[in-house]
């Protein structure tokens, strides 16, 4: 537990430095210590707790910050196919540049992205055909993510939030499962569940 606590503390300090939110801590010793705690390749989820580098609200700075995060030791990156809050293309540029400079392979980086329902988007910037059937929107979102992230598979694909009803929940989830069957996605998840009725069946 002490080792886990110390690792999380170092993760936190590294993140604070990358975001420019602290000027009282010298970054190099903490970054070096963090690197010592990290493996060169992505951990399996069953191995140990990990900290993902989140990329929301970083806009045009996304590529540079993702690059710095990976250079500092992060190997798990979280994003979403939601242009309102994420620059998914910047994540793709950042991780590929860092991998090139560090001589890392795609398997060394663990990438998580999300399908966001229609209500989560700016109506003027939706990454799929808003008039398409729901199942098609899900798959169009995945194809856009693969393009943006410059990869042929996603390590973790998350349903960004519940749909309005259980029929649509299942449509989204079953479509996401089909992407796992096709080998385009390795695992699935769901986030932002705030209401009990969203998990009651």
Short mmCIF file of C-alpha atoms in Angstrom, two decimals:
data_model
loop_
_atom_site.label_atom_id
_atom_site.label_comp_id
_atom_site.label_asym_id
_atom_site.label_seq_id
_atom_site.Cartn_x
_atom_site.Cartn_y
_atom_site.Cartn_z
CA UNK A 1 0.00 0.00 0.00
CA UNK A 2 2.86 2.35 0.76
CA UNK A 3 4.36 1.70 -2.68
CA UNK A 4 1.01 2.34 -4.35
CA UNK A 5 0.55 5.54 -2.36
CA UNK A 6 4.00 6.75 -3.33
CA UNK A 7 3.41 5.94 -6.99
CA UNK A 8 0.13 7.85 -7.03
CA UNK A 9 1.80 10.80 -5.33
CA UNK A 10 4.50 10.90 -7.97
CA UNK A 11 1.88 10.60 -10.72
CA UNK A 12 0.03 13.54 -9.20
CA UNK A 13 3.12 15.71 -9.00
CA UNK A 14 4.10 14.91 -12.58
CA UNK A 15 0.62 15.80 -13.77
CA UNK A 16 0.64 19.08 -11.87
CA UNK A 17 3.94 20.00 -13.47
CA UNK A 18 2.77 19.16 -16.99
CA UNK A 19 -0.30 21.33 -16.54
CA UNK A 20 1.81 24.20 -15.24
CA UNK A 21 -0.18 24.37 -12.01
CA UNK A 22 2.76 24.25 -9.63
CA UNK A 23 5.97 26.19 -9.50
CA UNK A 24 7.15 25.07 -6.07
CA UNK A 25 8.35 21.60 -7.00
CA UNK A 26 11.38 20.84 -9.15
CA UNK A 27 10.11 18.77 -12.09
CA UNK A 28 13.18 16.76 -13.02
CA UNK A 29 13.58 14.65 -9.85
CA UNK A 30 9.88 13.79 -9.79
CA UNK A 31 9.80 12.99 -13.50
CA UNK A 32 12.82 10.75 -13.17
CA UNK A 33 11.32 9.00 -10.18
CA UNK A 34 8.08 8.50 -12.07
CA UNK A 35 9.96 6.98 -14.97
CA UNK A 36 11.59 4.51 -12.62
CA UNK A 37 8.17 3.40 -11.43
CA UNK A 38 6.76 3.00 -14.95
CA UNK A 39 7.31 0.13 -17.34
CA UNK A 40 8.33 0.83 -20.92
CA UNK A 41 5.11 -0.78 -22.14
CA UNK A 42 1.47 -0.45 -21.11
CA UNK A 43 0.44 -2.32 -17.96
CA UNK A 44 -2.34 -4.86 -18.08
CA UNK A 45 -5.26 -3.65 -16.02
CA UNK A 46 -4.90 -6.63 -13.70
CA UNK A 47 -1.27 -5.86 -12.85
CA UNK A 48 -1.52 -2.73 -10.74
CA UNK A 49 -3.32 0.62 -10.44
CA UNK A 50 -2.47 3.05 -13.22
CA UNK A 51 -2.98 6.75 -13.77
CA UNK A 52 -4.29 7.89 -17.13
CA UNK A 53 -3.26 11.21 -18.62
CA UNK A 54 -6.54 13.05 -19.29
CA UNK A 55 -6.75 15.33 -22.31
CA UNK A 56 -10.03 17.27 -21.94
CA UNK A 57 -10.04 21.05 -22.43
CA UNK A 58 -6.44 21.29 -23.64
CA UNK A 59 -7.47 22.46 -27.11
CA UNK A 60 -4.55 23.51 -29.32
CA UNK A 61 -2.04 22.57 -26.60
CA UNK A 62 -3.15 18.92 -26.66
CA UNK A 63 -0.42 17.52 -28.91
CA UNK A 64 2.38 19.21 -26.99
CA UNK A 65 1.00 18.21 -23.58
CA UNK A 66 0.46 14.59 -24.60
CA UNK A 67 4.00 14.53 -25.98
CA UNK A 68 5.36 15.88 -22.68
CA UNK A 69 3.24 13.46 -20.67
CA UNK A 70 4.64 10.45 -22.51
CA UNK A 71 8.17 11.84 -22.33
CA UNK A 72 7.67 12.15 -18.57
CA UNK A 73 6.62 8.52 -18.19
CA UNK A 74 2.89 8.29 -18.81
CA UNK A 75 1.84 5.36 -20.99
CA UNK A 76 -1.95 5.53 -20.57
CA UNK A 77 -3.81 8.32 -22.41
CA UNK A 78 -7.52 9.15 -22.16
CA UNK A 79 -9.47 11.15 -24.74
CA UNK A 80 -12.88 11.21 -26.47
CA UNK A 81 -14.38 11.69 -29.92
CA UNK A 82 -16.07 14.85 -28.67
CA UNK A 83 -14.67 18.01 -30.32
CA UNK A 84 -16.54 20.22 -27.85
CA UNK A 85 -14.13 19.21 -25.05
CA UNK A 86 -11.34 17.14 -26.63
CA UNK A 87 -8.84 17.50 -29.44
CA UNK A 88 -8.58 13.84 -30.37
CA UNK A 89 -6.41 14.58 -33.40
CA UNK A 90 -3.96 16.39 -31.14
CA UNK A 91 -3.70 13.26 -29.01
CA UNK A 92 -2.82 11.29 -32.13
CA UNK A 93 -0.13 13.79 -33.09
CA UNK A 94 1.26 13.90 -29.55
CA UNK A 95 1.55 10.19 -28.87
CA UNK A 96 3.00 9.38 -32.29
CA UNK A 97 5.65 12.10 -31.98
CA UNK A 98 6.63 10.92 -28.51
CA UNK A 99 6.70 7.28 -29.59
CA UNK A 100 8.95 8.16 -32.50
CA UNK A 101 11.39 10.09 -30.31
CA UNK A 102 11.41 7.44 -27.56
CA UNK A 103 11.48 4.50 -29.96
CA UNK A 104 8.19 3.14 -28.56
CA UNK A 105 5.78 0.92 -30.46
CA UNK A 106 2.00 1.24 -30.58
CA UNK A 107 1.76 -1.58 -28.03
CA UNK A 108 3.73 0.53 -25.54
CA UNK A 109 0.95 3.14 -25.41
CA UNK A 110 -2.51 2.41 -23.96
CA UNK A 111 -5.18 4.61 -25.54
CA UNK A 112 -8.72 5.09 -24.28
CA UNK A 113 -11.35 7.06 -26.15
CA UNK A 114 -15.13 7.41 -25.98
CA UNK A 115 -18.32 7.42 -27.98
CA UNK A 116 -20.33 10.52 -27.02
CA UNK A 117 -24.08 10.63 -27.67
CA UNK A 118 -25.64 13.34 -29.81
CA UNK A 119 -26.59 15.57 -26.86
CA UNK A 120 -22.94 15.77 -25.76
CA UNK A 121 -21.85 17.58 -28.91
CA UNK A 122 -21.86 21.11 -30.23
CA UNK A 123 -24.58 20.87 -32.93
CA UNK A 124 -22.18 22.57 -35.34
CA UNK A 125 -19.35 20.12 -34.72
CA UNK A 126 -20.58 16.54 -34.53
CA UNK A 127 -18.00 13.89 -35.55
CA UNK A 128 -20.61 11.64 -37.19
CA UNK A 129 -23.82 11.92 -39.20
CA UNK A 130 -26.33 13.15 -36.65
CA UNK A 131 -29.22 11.90 -38.82
CA UNK A 132 -27.86 8.37 -39.19
CA UNK A 133 -29.27 5.43 -37.20
CA UNK A 134 -27.77 5.20 -33.73
CA UNK A 135 -25.73 2.09 -34.53
CA UNK A 136 -24.17 3.85 -37.54
CA UNK A 137 -23.30 6.89 -35.42
CA UNK A 138 -21.43 4.65 -32.99
CA UNK A 139 -19.36 3.04 -35.74
CA UNK A 140 -18.73 6.36 -37.49
CA UNK A 141 -17.42 7.71 -34.19
CA UNK A 142 -15.05 4.75 -33.88
CA UNK A 143 -13.73 5.20 -37.42
CA UNK A 144 -13.13 8.89 -36.73
CA UNK A 145 -11.28 8.00 -33.51
CA UNK A 146 -9.06 5.51 -35.32
CA UNK A 147 -8.26 8.18 -37.91
CA UNK A 148 -7.65 10.92 -35.34
CA UNK A 149 -5.51 8.72 -33.11
CA UNK A 150 -3.49 7.30 -36.01
CA UNK A 151 -4.02 3.70 -34.96
CA UNK A 152 -5.81 0.59 -36.18
CA UNK A 153 -7.16 -0.39 -32.76
CA UNK A 154 -8.33 1.18 -29.51
CA UNK A 155 -7.24 -0.30 -26.17
CA UNK A 156 -10.33 0.89 -24.31
CA UNK A 157 -13.54 2.32 -25.80
CA UNK A 158 -15.96 3.90 -23.37
CA UNK A 159 -19.63 4.80 -23.66
CA UNK A 160 -19.25 8.41 -22.54
CA UNK A 161 -22.63 8.51 -20.84
CA UNK A 162 -25.98 6.74 -20.78
CA UNK A 163 -28.52 7.21 -23.57
CA UNK A 164 -32.05 8.38 -22.82
CA UNK A 165 -33.56 4.91 -22.58
CA UNK A 166 -32.60 1.27 -22.22
CA UNK A 167 -33.33 0.39 -25.83
CA UNK A 168 -30.73 2.92 -26.94
CA UNK A 169 -28.33 1.82 -24.19
CA UNK A 170 -28.37 -1.66 -25.69
CA UNK A 171 -28.06 -0.43 -29.26
CA UNK A 172 -24.91 1.48 -28.39
CA UNK A 173 -23.44 -1.30 -26.26
CA UNK A 174 -24.14 -4.10 -28.74
CA UNK A 175 -22.59 -2.04 -31.53
CA UNK A 176 -19.52 -1.41 -29.38
CA UNK A 177 -19.30 -5.15 -28.67
CA UNK A 178 -19.23 -5.81 -32.41
CA UNK A 179 -16.10 -3.64 -32.67
CA UNK A 180 -14.42 -5.89 -30.08
CA UNK A 181 -15.38 -8.92 -32.14
CA UNK A 182 -13.79 -7.28 -35.19
CA UNK A 183 -10.53 -6.64 -33.29
CA UNK A 184 -10.78 -2.86 -33.55
CA UNK A 185 -11.28 -2.49 -29.78
CA UNK A 186 -9.76 -4.48 -26.92
CA UNK A 187 -12.10 -3.62 -24.04
CA UNK A 188 -15.26 -1.62 -23.30
CA UNK A 189 -16.46 0.60 -20.48
CA UNK A 190 -19.09 3.17 -19.49
CA UNK A 191 -18.69 6.48 -17.66
CA UNK A 192 -20.71 9.35 -16.20
CA UNK A 193 -23.48 7.24 -14.70
CA UNK A 194 -25.13 9.49 -12.13
CA UNK A 195 -28.68 8.11 -11.84
CA UNK A 196 -29.69 4.81 -10.26
CA UNK A 197 -32.21 4.16 -13.05
CA UNK A 198 -29.35 4.15 -15.59
CA UNK A 199 -28.02 0.92 -14.11
CA UNK A 200 -31.31 -0.70 -13.12
CA UNK A 201 -32.77 -3.32 -15.42
#
